[in-house]
PDB file of C-alpha atoms in Angstrom:
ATOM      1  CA  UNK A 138      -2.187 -35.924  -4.447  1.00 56.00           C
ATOM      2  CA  UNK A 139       1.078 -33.831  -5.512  1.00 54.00           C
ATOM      3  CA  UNK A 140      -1.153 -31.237  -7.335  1.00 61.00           C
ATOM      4  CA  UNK A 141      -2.914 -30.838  -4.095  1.00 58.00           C
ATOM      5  CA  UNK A 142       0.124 -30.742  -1.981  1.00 64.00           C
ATOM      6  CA  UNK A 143       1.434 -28.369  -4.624  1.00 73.00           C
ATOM      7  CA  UNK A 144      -1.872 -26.204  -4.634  1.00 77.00           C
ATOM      8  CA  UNK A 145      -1.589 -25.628  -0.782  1.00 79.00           C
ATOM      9  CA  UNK A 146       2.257 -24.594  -0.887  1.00 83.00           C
ATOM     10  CA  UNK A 147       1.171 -22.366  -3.477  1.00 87.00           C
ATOM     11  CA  UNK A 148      -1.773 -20.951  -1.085  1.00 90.00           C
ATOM     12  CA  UNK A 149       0.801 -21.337   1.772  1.00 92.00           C
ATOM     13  CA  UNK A 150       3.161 -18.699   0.264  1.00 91.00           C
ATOM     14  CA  UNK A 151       0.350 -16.430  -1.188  1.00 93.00           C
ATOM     15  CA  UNK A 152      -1.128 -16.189   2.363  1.00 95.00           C
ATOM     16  CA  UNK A 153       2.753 -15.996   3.828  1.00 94.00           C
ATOM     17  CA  UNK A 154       2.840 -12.910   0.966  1.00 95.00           C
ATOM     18  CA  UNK A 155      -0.043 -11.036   1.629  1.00 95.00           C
ATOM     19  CA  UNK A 156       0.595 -10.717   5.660  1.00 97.00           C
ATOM     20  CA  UNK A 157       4.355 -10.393   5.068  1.00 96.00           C
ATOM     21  CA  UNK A 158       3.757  -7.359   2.987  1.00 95.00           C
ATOM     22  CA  UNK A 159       1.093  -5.306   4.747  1.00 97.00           C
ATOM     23  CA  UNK A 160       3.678  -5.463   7.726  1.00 98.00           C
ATOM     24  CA  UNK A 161       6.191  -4.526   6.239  1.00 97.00           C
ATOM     25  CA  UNK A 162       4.146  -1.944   4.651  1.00 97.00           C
ATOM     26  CA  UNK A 163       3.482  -0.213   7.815  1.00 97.00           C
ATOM     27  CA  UNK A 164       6.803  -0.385   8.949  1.00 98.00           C
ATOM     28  CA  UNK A 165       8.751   0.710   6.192  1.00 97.00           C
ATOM     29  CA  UNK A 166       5.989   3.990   6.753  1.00 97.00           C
ATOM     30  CA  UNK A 167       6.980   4.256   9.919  1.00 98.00           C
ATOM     31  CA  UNK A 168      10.564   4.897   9.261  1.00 98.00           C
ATOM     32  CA  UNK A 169       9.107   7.079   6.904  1.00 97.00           C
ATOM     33  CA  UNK A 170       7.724   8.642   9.365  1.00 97.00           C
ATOM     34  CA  UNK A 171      11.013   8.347  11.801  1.00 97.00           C
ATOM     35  CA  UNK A 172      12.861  10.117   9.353  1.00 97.00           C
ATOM     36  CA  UNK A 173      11.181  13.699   9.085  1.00 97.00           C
ATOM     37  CA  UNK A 174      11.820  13.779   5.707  1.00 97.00           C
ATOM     38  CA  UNK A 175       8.502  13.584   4.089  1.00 97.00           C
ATOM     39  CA  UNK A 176       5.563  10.449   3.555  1.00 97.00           C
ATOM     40  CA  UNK A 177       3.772   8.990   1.074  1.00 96.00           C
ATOM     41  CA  UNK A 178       0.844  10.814  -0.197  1.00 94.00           C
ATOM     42  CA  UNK A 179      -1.746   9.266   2.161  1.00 95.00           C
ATOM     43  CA  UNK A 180       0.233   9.414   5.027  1.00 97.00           C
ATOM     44  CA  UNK A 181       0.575  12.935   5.002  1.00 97.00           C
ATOM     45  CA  UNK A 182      -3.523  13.132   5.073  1.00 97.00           C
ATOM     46  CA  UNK A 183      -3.249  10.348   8.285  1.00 97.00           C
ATOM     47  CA  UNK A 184      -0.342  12.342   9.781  1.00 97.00           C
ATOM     48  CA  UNK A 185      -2.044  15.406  10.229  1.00 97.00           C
ATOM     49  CA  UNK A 186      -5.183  13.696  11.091  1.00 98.00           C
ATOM     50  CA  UNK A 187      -3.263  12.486  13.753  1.00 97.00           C
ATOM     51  CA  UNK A 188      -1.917  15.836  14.780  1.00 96.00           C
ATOM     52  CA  UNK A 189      -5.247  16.768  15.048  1.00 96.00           C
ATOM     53  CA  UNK A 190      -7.183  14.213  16.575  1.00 97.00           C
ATOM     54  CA  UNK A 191      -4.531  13.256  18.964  1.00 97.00           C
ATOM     55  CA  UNK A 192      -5.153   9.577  17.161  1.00 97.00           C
ATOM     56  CA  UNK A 193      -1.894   6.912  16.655  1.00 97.00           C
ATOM     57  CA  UNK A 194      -1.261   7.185  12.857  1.00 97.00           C
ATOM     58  CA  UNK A 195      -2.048   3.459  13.112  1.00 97.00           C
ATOM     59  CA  UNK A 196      -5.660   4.471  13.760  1.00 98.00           C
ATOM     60  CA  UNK A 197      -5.929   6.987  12.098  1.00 98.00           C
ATOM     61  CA  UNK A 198      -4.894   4.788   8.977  1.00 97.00           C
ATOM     62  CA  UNK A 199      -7.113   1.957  10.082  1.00 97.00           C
ATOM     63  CA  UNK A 200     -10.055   4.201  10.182  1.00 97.00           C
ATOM     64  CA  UNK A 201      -9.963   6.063   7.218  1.00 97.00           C
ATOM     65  CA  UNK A 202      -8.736   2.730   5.292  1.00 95.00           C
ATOM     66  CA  UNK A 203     -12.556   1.505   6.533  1.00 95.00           C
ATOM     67  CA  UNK A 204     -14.319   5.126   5.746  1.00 96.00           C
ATOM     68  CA  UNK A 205     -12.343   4.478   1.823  1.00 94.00           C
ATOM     69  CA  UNK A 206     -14.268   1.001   1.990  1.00 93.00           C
ATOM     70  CA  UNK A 207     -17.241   2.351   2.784  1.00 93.00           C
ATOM     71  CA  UNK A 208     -17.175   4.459  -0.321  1.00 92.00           C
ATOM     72  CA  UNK A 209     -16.372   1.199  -2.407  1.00 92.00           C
ATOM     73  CA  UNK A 210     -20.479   0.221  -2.403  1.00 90.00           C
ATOM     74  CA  UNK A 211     -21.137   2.616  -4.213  1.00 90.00           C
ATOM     75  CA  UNK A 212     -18.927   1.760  -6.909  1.00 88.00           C
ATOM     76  CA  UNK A 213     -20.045  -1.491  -6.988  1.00 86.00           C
ATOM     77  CA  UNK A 214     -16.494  -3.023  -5.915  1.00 86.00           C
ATOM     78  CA  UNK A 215     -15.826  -6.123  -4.663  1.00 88.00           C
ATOM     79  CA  UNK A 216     -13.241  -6.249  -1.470  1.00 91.00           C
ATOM     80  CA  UNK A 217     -11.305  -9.548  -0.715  1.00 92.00           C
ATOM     81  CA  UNK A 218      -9.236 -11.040   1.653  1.00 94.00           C
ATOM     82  CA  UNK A 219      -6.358  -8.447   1.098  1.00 93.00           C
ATOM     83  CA  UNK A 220      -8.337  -5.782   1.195  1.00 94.00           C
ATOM     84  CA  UNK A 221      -9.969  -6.235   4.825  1.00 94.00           C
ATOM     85  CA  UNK A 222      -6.348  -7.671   5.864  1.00 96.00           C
ATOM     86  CA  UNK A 223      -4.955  -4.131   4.422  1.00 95.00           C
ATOM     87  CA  UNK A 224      -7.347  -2.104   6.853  1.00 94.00           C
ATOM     88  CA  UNK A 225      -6.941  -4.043   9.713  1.00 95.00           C
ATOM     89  CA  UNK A 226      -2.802  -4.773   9.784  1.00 97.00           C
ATOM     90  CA  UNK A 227      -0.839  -1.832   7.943  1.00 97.00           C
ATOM     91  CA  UNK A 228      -1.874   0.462  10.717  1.00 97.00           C
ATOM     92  CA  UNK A 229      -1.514  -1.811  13.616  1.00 98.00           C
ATOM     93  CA  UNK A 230       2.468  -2.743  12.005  1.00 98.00           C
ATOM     94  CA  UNK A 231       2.894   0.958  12.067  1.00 98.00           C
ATOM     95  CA  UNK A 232       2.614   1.509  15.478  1.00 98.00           C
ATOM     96  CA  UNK A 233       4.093  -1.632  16.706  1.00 98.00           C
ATOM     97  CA  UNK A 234       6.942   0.014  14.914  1.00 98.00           C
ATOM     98  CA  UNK A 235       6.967   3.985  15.823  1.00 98.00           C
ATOM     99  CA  UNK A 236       6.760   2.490  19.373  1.00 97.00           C
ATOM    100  CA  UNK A 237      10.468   0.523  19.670  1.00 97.00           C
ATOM    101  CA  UNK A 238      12.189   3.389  16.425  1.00 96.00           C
ATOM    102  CA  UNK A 239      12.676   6.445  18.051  1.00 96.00           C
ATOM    103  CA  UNK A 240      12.986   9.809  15.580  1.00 95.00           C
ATOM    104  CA  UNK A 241      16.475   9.946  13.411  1.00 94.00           C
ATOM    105  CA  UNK A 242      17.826  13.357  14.455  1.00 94.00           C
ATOM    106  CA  UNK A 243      21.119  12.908  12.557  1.00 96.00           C
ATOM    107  CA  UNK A 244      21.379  13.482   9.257  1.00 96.00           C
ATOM    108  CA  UNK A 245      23.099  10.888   7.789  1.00 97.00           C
ATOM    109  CA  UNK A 246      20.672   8.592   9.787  1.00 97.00           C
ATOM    110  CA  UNK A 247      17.492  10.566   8.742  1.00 97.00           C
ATOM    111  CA  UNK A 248      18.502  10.074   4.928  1.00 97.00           C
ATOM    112  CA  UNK A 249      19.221   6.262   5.453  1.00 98.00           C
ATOM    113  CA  UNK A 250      15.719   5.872   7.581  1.00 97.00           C
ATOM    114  CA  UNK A 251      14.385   7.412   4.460  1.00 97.00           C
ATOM    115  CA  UNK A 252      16.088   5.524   2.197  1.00 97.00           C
ATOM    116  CA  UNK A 253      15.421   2.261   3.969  1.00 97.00           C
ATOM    117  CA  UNK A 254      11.699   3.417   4.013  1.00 97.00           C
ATOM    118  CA  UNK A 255      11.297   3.846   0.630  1.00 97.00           C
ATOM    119  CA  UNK A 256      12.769   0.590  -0.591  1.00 97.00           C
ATOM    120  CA  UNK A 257      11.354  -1.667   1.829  1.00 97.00           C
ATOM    121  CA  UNK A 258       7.958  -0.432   1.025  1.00 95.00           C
ATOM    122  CA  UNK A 259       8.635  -1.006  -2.476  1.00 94.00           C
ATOM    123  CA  UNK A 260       9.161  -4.984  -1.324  1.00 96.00           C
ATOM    124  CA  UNK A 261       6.020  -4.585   0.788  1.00 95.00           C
ATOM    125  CA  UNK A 262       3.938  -3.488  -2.296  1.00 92.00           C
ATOM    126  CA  UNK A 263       5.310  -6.240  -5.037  1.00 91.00           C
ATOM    127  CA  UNK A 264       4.953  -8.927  -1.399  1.00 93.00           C
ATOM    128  CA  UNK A 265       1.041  -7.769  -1.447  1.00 88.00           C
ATOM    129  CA  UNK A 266       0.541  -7.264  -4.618  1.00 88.00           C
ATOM    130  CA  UNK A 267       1.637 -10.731  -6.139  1.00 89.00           C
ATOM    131  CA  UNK A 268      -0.057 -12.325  -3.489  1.00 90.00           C
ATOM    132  CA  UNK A 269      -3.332 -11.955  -5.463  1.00 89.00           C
ATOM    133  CA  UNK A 270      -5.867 -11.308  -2.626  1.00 93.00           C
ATOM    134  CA  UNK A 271      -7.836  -8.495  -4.052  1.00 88.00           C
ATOM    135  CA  UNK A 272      -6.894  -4.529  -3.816  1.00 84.00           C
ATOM    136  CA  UNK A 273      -6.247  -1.893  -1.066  1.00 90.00           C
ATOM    137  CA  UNK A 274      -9.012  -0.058  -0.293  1.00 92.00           C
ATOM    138  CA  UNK A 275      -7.261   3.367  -1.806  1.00 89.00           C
ATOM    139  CA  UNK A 276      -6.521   1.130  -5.084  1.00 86.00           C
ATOM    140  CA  UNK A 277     -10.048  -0.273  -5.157  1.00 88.00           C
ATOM    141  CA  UNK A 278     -11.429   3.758  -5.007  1.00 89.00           C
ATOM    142  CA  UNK A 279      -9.286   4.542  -7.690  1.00 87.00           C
ATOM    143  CA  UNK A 280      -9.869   2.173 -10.070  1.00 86.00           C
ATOM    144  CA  UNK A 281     -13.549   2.026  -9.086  1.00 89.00           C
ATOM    145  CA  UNK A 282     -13.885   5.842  -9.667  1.00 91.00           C
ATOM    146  CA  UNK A 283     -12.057   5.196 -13.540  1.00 87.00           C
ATOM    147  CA  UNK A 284     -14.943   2.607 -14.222  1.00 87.00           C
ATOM    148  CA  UNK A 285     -17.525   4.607 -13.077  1.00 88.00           C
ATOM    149  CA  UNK A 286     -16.611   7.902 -14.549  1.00 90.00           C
ATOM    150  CA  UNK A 287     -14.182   6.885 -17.483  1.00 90.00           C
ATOM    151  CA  UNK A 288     -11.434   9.064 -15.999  1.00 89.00           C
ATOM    152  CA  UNK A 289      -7.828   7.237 -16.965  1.00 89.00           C
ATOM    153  CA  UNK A 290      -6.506   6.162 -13.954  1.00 81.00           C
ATOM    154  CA  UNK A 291      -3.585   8.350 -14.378  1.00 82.00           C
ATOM    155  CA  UNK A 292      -5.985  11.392 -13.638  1.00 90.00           C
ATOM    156  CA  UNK A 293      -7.876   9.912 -11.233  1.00 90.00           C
ATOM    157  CA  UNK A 294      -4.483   8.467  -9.168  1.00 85.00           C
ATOM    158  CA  UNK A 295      -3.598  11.925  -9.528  1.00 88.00           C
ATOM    159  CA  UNK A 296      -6.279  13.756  -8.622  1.00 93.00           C
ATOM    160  CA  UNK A 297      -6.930  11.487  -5.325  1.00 92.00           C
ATOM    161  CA  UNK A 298      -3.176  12.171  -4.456  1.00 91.00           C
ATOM    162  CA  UNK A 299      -3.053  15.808  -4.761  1.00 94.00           C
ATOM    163  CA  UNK A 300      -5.855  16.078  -2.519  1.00 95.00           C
ATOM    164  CA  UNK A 301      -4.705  13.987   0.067  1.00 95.00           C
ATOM    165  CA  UNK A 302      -1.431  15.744  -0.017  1.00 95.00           C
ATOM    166  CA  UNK A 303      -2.560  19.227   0.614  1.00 96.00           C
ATOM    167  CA  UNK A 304      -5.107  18.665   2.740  1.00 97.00           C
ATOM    168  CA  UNK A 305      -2.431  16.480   4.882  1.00 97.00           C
ATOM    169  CA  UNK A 306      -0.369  19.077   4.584  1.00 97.00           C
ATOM    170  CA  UNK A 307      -2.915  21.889   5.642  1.00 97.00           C
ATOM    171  CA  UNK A 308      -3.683  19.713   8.922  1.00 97.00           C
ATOM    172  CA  UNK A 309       0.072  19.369  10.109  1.00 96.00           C
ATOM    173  CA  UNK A 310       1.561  16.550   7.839  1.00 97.00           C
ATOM    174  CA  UNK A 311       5.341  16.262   6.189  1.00 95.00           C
ATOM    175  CA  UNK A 312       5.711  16.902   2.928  1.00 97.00           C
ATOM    176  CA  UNK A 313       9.966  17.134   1.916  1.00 97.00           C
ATOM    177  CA  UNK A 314      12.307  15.181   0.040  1.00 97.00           C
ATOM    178  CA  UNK A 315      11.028  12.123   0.882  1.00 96.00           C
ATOM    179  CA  UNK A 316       7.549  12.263  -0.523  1.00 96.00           C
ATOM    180  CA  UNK A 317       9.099  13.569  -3.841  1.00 95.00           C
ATOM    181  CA  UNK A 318      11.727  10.864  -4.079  1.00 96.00           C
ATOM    182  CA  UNK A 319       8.892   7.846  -2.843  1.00 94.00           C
ATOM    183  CA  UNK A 320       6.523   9.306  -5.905  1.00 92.00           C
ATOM    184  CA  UNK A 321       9.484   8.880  -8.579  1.00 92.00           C
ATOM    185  CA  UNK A 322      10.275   5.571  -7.126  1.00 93.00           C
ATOM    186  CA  UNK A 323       7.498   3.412  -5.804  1.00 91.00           C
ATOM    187  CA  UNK A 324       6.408   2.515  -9.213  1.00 88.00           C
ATOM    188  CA  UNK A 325       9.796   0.932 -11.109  1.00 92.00           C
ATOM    189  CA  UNK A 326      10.520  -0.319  -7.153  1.00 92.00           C
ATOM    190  CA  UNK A 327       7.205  -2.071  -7.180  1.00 89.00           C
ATOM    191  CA  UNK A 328       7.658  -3.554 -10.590  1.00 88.00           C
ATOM    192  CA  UNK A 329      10.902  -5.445  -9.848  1.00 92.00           C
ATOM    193  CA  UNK A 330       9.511  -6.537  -6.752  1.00 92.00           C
ATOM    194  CA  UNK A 331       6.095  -7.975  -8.411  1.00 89.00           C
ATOM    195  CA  UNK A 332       8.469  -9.755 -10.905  1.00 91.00           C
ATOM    196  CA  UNK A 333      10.984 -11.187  -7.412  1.00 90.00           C
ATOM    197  CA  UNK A 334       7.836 -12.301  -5.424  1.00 91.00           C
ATOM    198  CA  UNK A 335       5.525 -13.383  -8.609  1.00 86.00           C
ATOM    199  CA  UNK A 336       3.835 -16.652  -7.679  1.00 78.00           C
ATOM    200  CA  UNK A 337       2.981 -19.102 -10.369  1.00 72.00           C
ATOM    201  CA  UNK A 338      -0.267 -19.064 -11.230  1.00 66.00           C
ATOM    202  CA  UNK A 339      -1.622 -23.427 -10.471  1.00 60.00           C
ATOM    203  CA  UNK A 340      -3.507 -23.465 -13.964  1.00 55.00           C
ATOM    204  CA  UNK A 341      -0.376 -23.236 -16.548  1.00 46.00           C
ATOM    205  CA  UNK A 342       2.877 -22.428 -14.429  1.00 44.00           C
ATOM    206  CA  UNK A 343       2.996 -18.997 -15.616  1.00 41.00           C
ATOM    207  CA  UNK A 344       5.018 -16.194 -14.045  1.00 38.00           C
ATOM    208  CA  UNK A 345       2.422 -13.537 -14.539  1.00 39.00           C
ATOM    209  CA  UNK A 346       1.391 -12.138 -11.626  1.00 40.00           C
ATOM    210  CA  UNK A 347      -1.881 -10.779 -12.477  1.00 40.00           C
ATOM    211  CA  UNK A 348      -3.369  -8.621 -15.404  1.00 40.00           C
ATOM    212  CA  UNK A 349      -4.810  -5.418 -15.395  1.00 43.00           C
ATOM    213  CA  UNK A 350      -5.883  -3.782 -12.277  1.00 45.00           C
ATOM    214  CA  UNK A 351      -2.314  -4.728 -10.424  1.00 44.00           C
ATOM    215  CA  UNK A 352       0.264  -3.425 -13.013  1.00 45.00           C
ATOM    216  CA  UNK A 353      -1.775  -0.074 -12.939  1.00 45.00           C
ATOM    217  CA  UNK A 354      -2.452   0.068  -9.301  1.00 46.00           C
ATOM    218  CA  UNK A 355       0.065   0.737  -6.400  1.00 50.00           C
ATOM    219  CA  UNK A 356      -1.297  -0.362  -2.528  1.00 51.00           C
ATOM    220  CA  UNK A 357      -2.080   2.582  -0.548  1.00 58.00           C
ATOM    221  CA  UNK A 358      -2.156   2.334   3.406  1.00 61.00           C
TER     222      UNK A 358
END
C-alpha cells in the first residue's frame, strides 16, 4: 500500500512537472519576446511567421510544433504524453502571457525582461525535461534525423538551428543580444535545473533523471 501511495506522489509530481514547465516555457518566451532583445532560435522562425501571417506567435508555435510531428513518422519516432502536451500548451501559455506583459521600452527593464526570460526558461526546460514524458517535437526531429542519417547531434542541432534562425530572421524575426546570450546559456541553465527538479526514479531511488536522449537534447517550443 505505501509503495503505491508512493508510486502516485511520484506520478503526481511528474505530471505537476511536465505542465508546470511547458507554461512556464511559453512565458518565459514571451518576455523574451517583451523584451526586443532577441529569441530563441525557433522563435525567431515563429516570430516572423507571425509577422507574416498575421498569426498569434502562440499559433503559429502550435502549428508548426504539429507540422515538426508530422515529420516524426517518418523517422519512425515515438511521441508521448509530453510531446502532444508540448504542442498543444507552450503556445497557448505564450499568449496568455503577451496579452497581460506589455513591451519593455526602458532599458534597464528590457535587459531584466531578458534576463528573467532566459533563466526562467532554463527552469521550464530541467521542469519538462525531468518529468520523463517523452521529447518535444523539435528534440524528437533532431535526434530522429541523427539515427536515421548518423549525423552527431551536435551537427544536426546545429544545422536545424541555423536554418530556423535565418529564415526567421529573413521573414521579420529578432535576432540581438538575447538570442546570443540564451544559446551560451540554456544548456549549463538546463543542467542545474534537471539536477533541482530530478525525480527519483520508483525502481532503485536513484537521482538520475534519464539517460541518453535528455542530457543531449534541449526542449524546443
Amino acid at each position: 500500500m505505501a509503495r503505491f501511495s508512493s508510486r502516485h506522489d511520484r506520478l503526481a509530481r511528474r505530471l505537476f512537472q511536465l505542465y508546470a514547465g511547458l507554461a512556464l516555457y511559453g512565458a518565459s518566451s514571451a518576455l523574451l519576446v517583451r523584451s526586443g532583445l532577441g529569441l530563441e532560435p525557433w522563435n525567431v522562425l515563429h516570430q516572423g511567421l507571425s509577422e507574416r501571417t498575421g498569426l498569434s506567435m502562440g499559433v503559429v508555435l502550435t502549428v508548426v510544433g504539429a507540422v515538426v510531428l508530422l515529420l516524426w513518422i517518418p523517422l519512425r519516432q515515438r511521441p508521448g504524453l509530453g510531446t502532444v502536451s508540448n504542442v498543444l500548451v507552450i503556445g497557448a501559455a505564450m499568449d496568455a502571457t503577451l496579452a497581460v506583459v506589455p513591451d519593455a521600452h526602458a532599458p534597464a527593464v528590457r535587459v531584466l525582461a531578458m534576463a528573467a526570460g532566459i533563466v526562467l526558461n532554463g527552469a521550464a526546460t530541467g521542469l519538462y525535461i525531468a518529468a520523463r514524458f517523452g521529447a518535444g517535437p523539435r528534440d524528437g526531429l533532431m535526434t530522429g534525423l541523427n539515427r536515421r542519417t548518423g549525423v552527431s547531434i551536435r551537427l544536426v542541432r546545429t544545422a536545424i538551428e541555423i536554418t530556423v534562425v535565418v529564415t526567421g530572421f529573413l521573414l521579420g524575426g529578432t535576432v540581438g543580444i538575447g538570442t546570443l546570450l540564451y544559446a551560451v546559456t540554456i544548456g549549463p541553465l538546463a543542467q542545474l535545473f534537471l539536477r533541482m527538479f530530478a525525480v527519483r526514479p520508483a525502481s532503485d531511488g536513484s537521482t538520475v533523471v534519464a539517460t541518453g536522449q535528455p542530457r543531449r537534447a534541449i526542449l524546443r517550443p
